[in-house]
CSV table of C-alpha atoms in Angstrom, one decimal:
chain,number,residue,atom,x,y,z
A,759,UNK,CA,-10.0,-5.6,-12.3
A,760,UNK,CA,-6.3,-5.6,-11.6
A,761,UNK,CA,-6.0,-4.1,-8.3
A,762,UNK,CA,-2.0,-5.1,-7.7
A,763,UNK,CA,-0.6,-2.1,-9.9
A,764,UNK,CA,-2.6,0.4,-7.6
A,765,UNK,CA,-1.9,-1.0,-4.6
A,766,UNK,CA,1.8,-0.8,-5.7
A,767,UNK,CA,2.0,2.5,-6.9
A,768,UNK,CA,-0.3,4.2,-4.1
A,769,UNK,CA,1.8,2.2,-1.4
A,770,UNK,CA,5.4,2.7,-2.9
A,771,UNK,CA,4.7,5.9,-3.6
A,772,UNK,CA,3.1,7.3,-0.1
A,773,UNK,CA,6.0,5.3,1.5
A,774,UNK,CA,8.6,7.2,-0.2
A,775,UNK,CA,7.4,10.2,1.1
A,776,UNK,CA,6.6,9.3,4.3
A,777,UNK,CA,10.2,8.6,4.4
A,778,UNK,CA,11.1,11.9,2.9
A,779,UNK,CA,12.2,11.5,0.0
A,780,UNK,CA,12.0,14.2,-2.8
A,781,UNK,CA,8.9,14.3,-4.8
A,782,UNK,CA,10.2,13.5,-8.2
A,783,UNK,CA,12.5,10.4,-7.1
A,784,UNK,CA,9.5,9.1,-5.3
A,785,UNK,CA,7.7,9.4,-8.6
A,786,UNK,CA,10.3,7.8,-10.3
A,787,UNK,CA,10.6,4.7,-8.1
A,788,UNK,CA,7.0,4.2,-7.6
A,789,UNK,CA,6.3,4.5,-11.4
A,790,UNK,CA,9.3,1.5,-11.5
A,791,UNK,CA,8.0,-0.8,-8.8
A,792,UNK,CA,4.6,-0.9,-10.9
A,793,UNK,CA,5.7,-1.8,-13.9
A,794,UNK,CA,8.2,-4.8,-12.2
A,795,UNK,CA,4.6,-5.9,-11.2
A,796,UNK,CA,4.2,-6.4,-15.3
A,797,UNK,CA,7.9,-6.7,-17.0
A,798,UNK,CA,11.2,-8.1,-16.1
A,799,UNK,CA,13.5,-5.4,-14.4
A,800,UNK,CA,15.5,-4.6,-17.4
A,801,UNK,CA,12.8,-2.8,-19.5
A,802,UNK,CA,11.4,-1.7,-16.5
A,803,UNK,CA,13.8,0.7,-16.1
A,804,UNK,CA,14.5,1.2,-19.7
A,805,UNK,CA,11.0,1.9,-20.1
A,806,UNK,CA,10.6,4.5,-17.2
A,807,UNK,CA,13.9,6.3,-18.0
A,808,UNK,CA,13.0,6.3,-21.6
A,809,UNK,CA,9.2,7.8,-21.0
A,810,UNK,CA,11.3,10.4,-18.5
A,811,UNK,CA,13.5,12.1,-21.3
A,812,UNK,CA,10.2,11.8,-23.9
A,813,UNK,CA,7.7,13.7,-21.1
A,814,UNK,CA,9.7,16.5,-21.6
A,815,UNK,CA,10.5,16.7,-25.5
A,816,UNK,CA,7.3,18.9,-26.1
A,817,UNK,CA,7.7,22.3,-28.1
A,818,UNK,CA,4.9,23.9,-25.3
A,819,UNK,CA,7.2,22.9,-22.6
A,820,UNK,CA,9.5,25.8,-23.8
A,821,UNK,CA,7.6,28.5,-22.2
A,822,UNK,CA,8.2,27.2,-18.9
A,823,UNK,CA,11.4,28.8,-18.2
A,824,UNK,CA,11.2,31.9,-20.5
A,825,UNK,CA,8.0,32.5,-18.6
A,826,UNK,CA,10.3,31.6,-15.2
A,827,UNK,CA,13.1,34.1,-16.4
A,828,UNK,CA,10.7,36.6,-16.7
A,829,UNK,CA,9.0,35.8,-13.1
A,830,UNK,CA,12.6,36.2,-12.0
A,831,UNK,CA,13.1,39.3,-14.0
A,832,UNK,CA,10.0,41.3,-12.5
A,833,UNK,CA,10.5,40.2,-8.8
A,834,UNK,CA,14.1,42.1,-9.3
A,835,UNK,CA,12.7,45.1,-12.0
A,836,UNK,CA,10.6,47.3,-9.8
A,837,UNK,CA,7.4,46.2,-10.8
A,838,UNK,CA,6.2,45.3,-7.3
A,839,UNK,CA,6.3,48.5,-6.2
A,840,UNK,CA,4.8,50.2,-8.7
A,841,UNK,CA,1.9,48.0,-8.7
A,842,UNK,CA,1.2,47.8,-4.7
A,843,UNK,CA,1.1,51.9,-5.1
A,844,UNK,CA,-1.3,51.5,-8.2
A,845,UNK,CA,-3.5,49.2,-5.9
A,846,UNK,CA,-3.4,51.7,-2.7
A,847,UNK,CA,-4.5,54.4,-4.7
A,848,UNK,CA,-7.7,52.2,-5.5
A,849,UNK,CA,-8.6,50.4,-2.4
A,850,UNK,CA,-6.7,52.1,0.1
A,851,UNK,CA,-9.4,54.1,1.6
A,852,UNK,CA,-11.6,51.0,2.3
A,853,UNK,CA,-11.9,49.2,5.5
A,854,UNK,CA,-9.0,46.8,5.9
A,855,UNK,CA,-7.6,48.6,2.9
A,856,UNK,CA,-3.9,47.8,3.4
A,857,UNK,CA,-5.4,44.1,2.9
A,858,UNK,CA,-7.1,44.9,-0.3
A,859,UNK,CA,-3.9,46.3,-1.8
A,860,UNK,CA,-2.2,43.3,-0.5
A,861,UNK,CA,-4.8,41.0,-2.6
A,862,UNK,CA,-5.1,43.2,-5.9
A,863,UNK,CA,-1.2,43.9,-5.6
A,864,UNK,CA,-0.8,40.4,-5.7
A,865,UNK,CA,-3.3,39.4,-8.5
A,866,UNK,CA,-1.6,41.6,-10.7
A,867,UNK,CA,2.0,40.6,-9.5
A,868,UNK,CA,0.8,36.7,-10.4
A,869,UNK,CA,-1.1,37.7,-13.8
A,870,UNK,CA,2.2,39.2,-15.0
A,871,UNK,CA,5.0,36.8,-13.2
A,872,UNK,CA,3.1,33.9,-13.1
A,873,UNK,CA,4.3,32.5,-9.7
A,874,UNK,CA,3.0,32.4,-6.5
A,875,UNK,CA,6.1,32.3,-4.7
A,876,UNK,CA,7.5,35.3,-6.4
A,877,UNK,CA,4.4,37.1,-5.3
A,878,UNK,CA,4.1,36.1,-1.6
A,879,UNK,CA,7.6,36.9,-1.2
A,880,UNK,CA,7.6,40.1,-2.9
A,881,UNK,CA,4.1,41.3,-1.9
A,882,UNK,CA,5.3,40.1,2.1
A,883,UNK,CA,8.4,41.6,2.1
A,884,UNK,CA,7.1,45.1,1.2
A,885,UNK,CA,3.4,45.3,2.5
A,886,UNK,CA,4.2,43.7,5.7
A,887,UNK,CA,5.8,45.9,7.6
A,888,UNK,CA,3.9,48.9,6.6
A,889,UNK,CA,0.7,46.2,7.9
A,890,UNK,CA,2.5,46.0,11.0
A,891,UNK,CA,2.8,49.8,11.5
A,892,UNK,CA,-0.5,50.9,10.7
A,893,UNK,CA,-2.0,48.4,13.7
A,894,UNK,CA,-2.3,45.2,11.3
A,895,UNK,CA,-1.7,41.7,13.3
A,896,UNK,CA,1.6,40.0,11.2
A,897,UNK,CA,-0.7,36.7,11.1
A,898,UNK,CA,-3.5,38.3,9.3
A,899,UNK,CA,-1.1,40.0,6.7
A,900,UNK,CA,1.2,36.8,6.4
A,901,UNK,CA,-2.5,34.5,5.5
A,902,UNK,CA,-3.7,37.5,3.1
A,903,UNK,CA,-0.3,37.7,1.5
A,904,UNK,CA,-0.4,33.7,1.6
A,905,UNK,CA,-3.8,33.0,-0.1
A,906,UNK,CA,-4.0,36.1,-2.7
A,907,UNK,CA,-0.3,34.9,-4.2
A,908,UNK,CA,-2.0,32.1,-5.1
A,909,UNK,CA,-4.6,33.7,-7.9
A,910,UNK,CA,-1.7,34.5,-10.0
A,911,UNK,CA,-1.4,30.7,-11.2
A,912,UNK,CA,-5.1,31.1,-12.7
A,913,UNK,CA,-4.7,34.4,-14.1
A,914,UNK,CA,-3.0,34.0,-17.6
A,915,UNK,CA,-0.1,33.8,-18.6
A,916,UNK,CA,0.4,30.8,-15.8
A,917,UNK,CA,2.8,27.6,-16.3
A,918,UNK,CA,0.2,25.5,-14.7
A,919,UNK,CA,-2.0,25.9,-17.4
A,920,UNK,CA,0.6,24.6,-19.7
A,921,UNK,CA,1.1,21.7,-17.5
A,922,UNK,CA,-2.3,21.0,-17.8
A,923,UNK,CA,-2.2,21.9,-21.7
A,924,UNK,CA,0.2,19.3,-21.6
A,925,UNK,CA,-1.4,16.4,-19.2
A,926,UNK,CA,-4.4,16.5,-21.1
A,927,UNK,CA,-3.5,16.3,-24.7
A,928,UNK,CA,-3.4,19.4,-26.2
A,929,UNK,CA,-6.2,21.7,-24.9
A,930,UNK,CA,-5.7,25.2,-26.5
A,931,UNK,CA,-3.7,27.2,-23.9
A,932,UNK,CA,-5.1,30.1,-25.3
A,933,UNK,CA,-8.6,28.7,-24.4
A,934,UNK,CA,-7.5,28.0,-20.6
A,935,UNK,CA,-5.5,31.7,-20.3
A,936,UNK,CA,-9.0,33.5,-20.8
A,937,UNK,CA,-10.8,30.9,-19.1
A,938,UNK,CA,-8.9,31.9,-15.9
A,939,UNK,CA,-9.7,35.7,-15.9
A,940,UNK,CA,-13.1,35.3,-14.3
A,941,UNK,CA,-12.3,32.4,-11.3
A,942,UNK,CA,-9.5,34.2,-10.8
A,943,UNK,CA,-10.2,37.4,-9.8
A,944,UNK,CA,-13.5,36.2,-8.5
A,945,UNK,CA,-10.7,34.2,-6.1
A,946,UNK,CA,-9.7,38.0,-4.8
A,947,UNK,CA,-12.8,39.4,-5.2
A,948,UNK,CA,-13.9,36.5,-2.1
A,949,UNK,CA,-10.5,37.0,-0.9
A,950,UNK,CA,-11.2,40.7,-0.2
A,951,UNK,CA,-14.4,40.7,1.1
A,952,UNK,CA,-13.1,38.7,4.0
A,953,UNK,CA,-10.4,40.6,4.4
A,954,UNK,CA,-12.3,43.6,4.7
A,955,UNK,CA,-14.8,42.2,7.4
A,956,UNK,CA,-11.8,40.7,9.2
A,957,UNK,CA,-10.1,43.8,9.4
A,958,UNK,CA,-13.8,45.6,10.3
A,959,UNK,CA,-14.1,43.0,13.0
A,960,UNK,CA,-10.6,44.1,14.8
A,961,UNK,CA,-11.0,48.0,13.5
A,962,UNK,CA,-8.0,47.9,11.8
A,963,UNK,CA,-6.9,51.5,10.7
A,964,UNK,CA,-8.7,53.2,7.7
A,965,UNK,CA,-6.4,54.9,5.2
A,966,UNK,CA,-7.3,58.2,3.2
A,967,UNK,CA,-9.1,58.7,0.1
A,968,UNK,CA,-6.7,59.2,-2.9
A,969,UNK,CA,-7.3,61.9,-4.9
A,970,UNK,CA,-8.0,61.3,-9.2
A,971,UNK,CA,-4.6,63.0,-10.0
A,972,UNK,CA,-2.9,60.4,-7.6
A,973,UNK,CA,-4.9,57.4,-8.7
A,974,UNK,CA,-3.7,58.9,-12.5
A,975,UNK,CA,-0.2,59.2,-11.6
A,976,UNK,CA,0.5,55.6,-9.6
A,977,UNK,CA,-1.5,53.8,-12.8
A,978,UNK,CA,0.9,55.6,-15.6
A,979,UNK,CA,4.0,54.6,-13.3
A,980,UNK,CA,2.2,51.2,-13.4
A,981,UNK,CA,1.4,50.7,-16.9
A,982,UNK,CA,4.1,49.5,-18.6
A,983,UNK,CA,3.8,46.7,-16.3
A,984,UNK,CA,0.5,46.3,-16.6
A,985,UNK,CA,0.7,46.7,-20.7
A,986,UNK,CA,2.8,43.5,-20.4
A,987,UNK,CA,-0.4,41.3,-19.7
A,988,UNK,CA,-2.1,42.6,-22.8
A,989,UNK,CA,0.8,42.1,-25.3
A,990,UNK,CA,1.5,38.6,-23.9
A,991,UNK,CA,-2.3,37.2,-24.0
A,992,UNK,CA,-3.7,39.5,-26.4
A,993,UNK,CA,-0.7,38.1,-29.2
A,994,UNK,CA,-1.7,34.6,-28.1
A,995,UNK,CA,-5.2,35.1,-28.6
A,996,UNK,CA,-5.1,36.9,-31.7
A,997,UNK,CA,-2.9,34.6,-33.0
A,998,UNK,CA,0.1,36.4,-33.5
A,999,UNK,CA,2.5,33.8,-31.5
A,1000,UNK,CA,1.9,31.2,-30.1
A,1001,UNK,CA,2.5,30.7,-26.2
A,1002,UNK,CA,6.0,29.6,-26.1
A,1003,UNK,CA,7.0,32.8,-28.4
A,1004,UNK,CA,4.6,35.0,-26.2
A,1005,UNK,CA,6.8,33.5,-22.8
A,1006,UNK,CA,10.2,34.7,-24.9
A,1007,UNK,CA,8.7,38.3,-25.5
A,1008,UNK,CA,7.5,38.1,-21.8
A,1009,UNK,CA,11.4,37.9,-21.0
A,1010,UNK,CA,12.6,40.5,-23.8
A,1011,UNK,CA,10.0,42.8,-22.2
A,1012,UNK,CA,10.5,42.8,-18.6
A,1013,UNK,CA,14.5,42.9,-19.0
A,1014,UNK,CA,14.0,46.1,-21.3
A,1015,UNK,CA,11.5,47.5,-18.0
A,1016,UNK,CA,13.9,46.5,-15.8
A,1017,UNK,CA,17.2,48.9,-17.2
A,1018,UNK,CA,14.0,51.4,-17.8
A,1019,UNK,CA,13.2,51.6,-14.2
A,1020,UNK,CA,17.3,51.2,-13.0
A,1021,UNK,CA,16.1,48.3,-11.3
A,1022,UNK,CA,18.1,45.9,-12.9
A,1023,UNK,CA,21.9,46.0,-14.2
A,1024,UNK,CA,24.2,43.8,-16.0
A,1025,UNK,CA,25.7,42.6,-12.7
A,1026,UNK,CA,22.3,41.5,-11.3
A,1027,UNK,CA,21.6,39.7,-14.6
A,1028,UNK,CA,24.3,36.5,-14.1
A,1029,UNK,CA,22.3,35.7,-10.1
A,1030,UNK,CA,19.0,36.0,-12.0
A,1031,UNK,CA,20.1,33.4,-14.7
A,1032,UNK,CA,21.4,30.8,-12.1
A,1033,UNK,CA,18.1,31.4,-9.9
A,1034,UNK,CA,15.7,30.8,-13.1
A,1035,UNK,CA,17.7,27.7,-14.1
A,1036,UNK,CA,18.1,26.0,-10.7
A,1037,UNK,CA,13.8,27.1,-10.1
A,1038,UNK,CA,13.1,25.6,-14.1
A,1039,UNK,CA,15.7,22.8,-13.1
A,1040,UNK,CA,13.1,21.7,-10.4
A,1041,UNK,CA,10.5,22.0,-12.5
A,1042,UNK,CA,11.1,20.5,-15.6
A,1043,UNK,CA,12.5,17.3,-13.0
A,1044,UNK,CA,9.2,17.3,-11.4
A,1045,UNK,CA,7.2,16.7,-15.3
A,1046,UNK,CA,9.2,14.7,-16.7
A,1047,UNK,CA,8.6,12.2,-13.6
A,1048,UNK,CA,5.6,12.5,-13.3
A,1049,UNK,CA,5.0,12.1,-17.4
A,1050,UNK,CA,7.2,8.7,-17.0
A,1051,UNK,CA,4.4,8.2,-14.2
A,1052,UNK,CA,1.4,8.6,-16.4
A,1053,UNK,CA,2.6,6.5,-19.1
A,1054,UNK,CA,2.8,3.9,-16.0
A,1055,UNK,CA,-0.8,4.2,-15.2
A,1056,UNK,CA,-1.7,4.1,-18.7
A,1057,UNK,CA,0.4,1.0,-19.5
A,1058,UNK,CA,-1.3,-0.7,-16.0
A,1059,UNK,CA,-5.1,0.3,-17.2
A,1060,UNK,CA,-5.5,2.4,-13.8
A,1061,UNK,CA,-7.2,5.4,-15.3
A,1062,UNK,CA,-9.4,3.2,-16.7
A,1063,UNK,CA,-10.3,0.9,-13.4
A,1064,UNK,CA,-10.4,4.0,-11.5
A,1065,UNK,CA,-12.8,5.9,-13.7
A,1066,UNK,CA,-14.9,3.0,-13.7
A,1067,UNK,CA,-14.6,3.1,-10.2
A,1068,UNK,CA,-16.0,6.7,-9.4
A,1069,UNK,CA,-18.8,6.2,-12.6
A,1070,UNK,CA,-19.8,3.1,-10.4
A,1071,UNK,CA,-20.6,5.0,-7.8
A,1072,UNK,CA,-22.5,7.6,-9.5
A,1073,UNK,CA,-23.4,9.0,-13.3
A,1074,UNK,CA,-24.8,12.4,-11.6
A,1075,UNK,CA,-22.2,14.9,-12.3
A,1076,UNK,CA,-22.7,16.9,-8.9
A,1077,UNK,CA,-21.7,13.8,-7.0
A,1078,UNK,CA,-19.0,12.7,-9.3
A,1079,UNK,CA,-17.2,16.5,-8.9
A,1080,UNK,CA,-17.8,16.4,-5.1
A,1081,UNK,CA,-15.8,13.6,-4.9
A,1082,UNK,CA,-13.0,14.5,-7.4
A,1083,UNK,CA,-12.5,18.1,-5.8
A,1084,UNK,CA,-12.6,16.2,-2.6
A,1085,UNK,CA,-9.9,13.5,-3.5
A,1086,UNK,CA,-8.0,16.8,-5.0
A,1087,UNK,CA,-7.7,18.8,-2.0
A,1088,UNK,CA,-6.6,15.7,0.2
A,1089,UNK,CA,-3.7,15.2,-2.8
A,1090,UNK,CA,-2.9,18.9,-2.7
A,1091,UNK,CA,-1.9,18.7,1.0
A,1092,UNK,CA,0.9,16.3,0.3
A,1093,UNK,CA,1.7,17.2,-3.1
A,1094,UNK,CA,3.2,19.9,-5.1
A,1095,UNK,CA,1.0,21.1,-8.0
A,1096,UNK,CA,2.8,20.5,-10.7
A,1097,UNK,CA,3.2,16.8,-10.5
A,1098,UNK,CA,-0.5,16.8,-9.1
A,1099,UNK,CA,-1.5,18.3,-12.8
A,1100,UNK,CA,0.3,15.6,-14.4
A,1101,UNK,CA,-0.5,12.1,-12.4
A,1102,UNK,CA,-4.2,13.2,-11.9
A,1103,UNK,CA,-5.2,14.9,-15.1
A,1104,UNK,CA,-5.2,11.6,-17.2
A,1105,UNK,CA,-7.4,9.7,-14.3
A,1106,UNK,CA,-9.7,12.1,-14.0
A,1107,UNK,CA,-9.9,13.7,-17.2
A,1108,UNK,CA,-11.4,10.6,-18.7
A,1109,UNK,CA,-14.2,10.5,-16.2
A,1110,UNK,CA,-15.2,14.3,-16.2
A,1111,UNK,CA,-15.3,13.9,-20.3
A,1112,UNK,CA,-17.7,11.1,-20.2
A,1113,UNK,CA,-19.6,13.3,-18.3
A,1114,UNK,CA,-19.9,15.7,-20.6
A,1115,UNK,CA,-17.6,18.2,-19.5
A,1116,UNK,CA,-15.2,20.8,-21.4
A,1117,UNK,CA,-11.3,20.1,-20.4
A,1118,UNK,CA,-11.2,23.8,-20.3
A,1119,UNK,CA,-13.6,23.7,-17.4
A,1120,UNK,CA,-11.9,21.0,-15.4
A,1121,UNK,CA,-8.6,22.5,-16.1
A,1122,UNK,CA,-9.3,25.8,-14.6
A,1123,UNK,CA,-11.4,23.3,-12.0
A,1124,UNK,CA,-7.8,21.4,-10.9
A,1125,UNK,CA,-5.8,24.3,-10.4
A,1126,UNK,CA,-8.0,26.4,-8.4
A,1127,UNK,CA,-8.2,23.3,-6.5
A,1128,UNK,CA,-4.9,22.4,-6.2
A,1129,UNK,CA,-3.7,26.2,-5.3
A,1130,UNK,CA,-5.5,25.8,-1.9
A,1131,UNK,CA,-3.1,22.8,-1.2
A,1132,UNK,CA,0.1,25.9,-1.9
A,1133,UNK,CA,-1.7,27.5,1.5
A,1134,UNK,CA,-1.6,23.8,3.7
A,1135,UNK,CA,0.8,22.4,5.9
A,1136,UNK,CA,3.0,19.9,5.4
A,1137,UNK,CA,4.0,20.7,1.4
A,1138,UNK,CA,2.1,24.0,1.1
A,1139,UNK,CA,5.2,26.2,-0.7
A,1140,UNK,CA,3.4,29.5,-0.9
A,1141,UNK,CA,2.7,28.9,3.2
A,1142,UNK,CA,6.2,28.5,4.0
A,1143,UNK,CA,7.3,31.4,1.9
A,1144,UNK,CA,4.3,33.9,3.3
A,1145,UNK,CA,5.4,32.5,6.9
A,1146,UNK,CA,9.3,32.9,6.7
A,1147,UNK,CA,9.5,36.3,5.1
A,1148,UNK,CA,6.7,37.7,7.7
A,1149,UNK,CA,8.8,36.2,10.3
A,1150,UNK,CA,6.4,34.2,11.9
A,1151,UNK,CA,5.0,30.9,12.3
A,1152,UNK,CA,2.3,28.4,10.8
A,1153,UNK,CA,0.7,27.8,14.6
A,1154,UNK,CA,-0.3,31.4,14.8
A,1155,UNK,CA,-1.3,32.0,11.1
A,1156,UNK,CA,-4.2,29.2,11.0
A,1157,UNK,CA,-7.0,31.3,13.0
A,1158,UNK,CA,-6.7,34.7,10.4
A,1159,UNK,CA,-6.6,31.7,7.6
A,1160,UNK,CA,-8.9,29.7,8.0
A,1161,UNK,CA,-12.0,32.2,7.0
A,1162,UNK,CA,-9.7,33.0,4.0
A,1163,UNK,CA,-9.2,29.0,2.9
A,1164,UNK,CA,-13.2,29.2,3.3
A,1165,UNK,CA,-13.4,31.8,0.6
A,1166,UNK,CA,-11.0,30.1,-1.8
A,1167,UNK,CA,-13.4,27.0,-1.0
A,1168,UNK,CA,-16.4,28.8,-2.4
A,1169,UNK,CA,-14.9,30.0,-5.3
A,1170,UNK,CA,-14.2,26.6,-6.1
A,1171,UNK,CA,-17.6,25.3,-5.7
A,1172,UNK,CA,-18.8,28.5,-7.8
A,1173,UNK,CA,-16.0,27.9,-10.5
A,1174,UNK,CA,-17.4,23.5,-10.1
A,1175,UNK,CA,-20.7,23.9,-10.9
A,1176,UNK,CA,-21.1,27.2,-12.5
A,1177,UNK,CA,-18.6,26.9,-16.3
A,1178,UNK,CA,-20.4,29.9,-17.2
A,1179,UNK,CA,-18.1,31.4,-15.1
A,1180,UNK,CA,-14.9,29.9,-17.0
A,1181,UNK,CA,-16.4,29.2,-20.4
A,1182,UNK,CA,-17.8,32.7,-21.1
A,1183,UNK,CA,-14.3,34.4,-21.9
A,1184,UNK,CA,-13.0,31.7,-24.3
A,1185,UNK,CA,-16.9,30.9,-25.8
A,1186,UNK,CA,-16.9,34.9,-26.8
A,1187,UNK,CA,-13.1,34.6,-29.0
A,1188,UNK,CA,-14.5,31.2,-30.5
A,1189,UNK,CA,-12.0,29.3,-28.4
């Protein structure tokens, strides 16, 4: 085995950030410096720009940002709102209740935005204070408003998945959308029953029992928000369009809500443009690196000496998972998930099919995983966002997180070594 390609690309690649420098360039000059290890300079780079512009000429790709216009879209339209009073007429009388809001509010903010960060800044910015006033510590709203954001990017419609979709090949993204559902809001279901003990633990205040005609009232307000989830996976499911058609409706949809609820007007609609392309700008930089990075690998053999390595070391699937979730949640502490998706997917993909596993099931696997790295210093995104808009800082958030990181932890190791728990949904459409 080759081991001078590895060494390079691990070495020039940890280097570059060490030395801060931005995710996608360090991906680009890492994926370079291996293949000088193989080529003259010339194609080298030819090579690497080439498999840059070709990682993102890919018809799925497309939903990315209709599905970030309409992220963009629903943080601005009012739907926030509705949904957080939905969620307080359900859970509110509960111990900890404001907490369980905070955690469905979000769940349902993700499902329909798709973005974490959307939803830890929208769900902080309105729950927050009204945490603060009812007695609530700001640390333990800023880590439950920090680790529920981050169930949106497994509950469909997520651009994740359709990273991962990508990464791998061409697994059905209908097939990964319904094989979130269940680890997803088994995520918040964990999520909440800590919160509630936490907030047992410090007797937090205990709101009032809604009454049926309230409960009625917030979930009409709510449902044409809520209908928005059906229409967008139920029309992939069924068929009817295909994901990147479902992301466009997604955008026709919410902007229609949005003059609805006089949330939104043509003067807002020119700074929500510029914000989706600048956030889709990012993204699409960050794939099409990281695809010029995979090809890389491929070229060099390293999936292949790597997934020789960890078979080497084991056959028994249990041990083989340990270690991948283990080598997954290191890598989500320094990385971003998208490019995570998109180097690791094709090393370990290999390894977890030889083992008989579905790539729906490791999919769903990867991202839960890597959404724990969103909530960890020093990249975590969804951290930073949940810290800055509750005005505090990472120091004091750790304690009140920590049980809540725990949770996310189980569900992974439930989601790992339980796919009955992912595969049922798709299994019962023929998926």
């Amino acid at each position: 085995m080759d081991y001078i390609p590895i060494l390079v690309l691990v070495i020039s690649f940890i280097g570059l950030l060490a030395i801060g420098t931005p995710v996608a360039w360090s991906i680009t000059i890492s994926s370079v410096l291996t293949m000088l290890v193989s080529i003259p300079a010339l194609p080298a780079f030819t090579t690497v720009a080439q498999r840059l512009g070709a990682g993102l000429d890919s018809f799925a790709l497309l939903a990315i940002p209709f599905f970030v216009l309409s992220g963009q879209l629903m943080n601005k339209g009012g739907i926030a709102h509705r949904l957080i009073a939905f969620a307080k007429t359900i859970v509110g009388s509960l111990p900890g209740g404001l907490a369980l809001i905070n955690v469905i509010a979000a769940m349902l903010m993700g499902a329909i935005a798709g973005s974490a960060m959307a939803s830890a800044s929208a769900m902080g910015s309105i729950l927050g204070p009204e945490m603060e006033k009812e007695g609530y510590s700001k640390e333990f709203g800023a880590a439950v408003n920090i680790t529920s954001a981050t169930t949106g990017l497994i509950i469909p419609p997520s651009n994740v998945l359709i990273v991962y979709s990508l990464a791998s090949g061409g697994v059905s993204i209908a097939a990964l959308f319904l094989a979130g559902y269940v680890p997803g809001i088994l995520t918040g279901l964990l999520l909440m029953l800590v919160a509630s003990f936490w907030a047992k633990k410090k007797n937090y205040k205990i709101g009032e029992r809604s009454p049926l005609s309230q409960v009625f009232k917030t979930f009409i307000n709510a449902f044409p928000s809520l209908l928005l989830l059906f229409i967008v996976i139920g029309g992939i499911v069924t068929g009817v369009f295909t994901a990147t058609e479902a992301s466009a409706i997604a955008v026709l949809y919410t902007l229609i809500l949005g003059f609805v609820y006089k949330e939104i007007g043509f003067k807002d609609i020119p700074q929500i443009l510029l914000d989706s392309t600048a956030t889709t700008a990012v993204v699409m930089l960050l794939i099409g690196a990281s695809m010029s990075m995979s090809w890389v690998m491929s070229f060099e053999n390293i999936p292949q000496n790597i997934s020789d390595v960890l078979l080497g070391i084991s056959n028994n699937k249990v041990v083989v998972l340990l270690i991948i979730n283990l080598i997954l949640l290191f890598v989500g502490i320094f990385m971003d998930m998208t490019p995570a998706v998109l180097i690791f997917t094709p090393i370990f993909l290999p390894v977890v099919t030889a083992l008989g596993m579905d790539p729906v099931h490791f999919g769903i696997i990867m991202v839960l995983n890597l959404c724990i790295g969103l909530c960890t210093p020093p990249v975590g995104s969804v951290l930073f966002v949940g810290v800055g808009v509750a005005q505090t800082t990472i120091e004091k958030v750790i304690k009140p997180l920590l049980p809540l990181f725990l949770a996310m932890v189980l569900a992974l190791f439930l989601v790992t070594y339980f796919p009955e728990l992912t595969l049922w949904l798709p299994g019962l459409f023929d998926l």
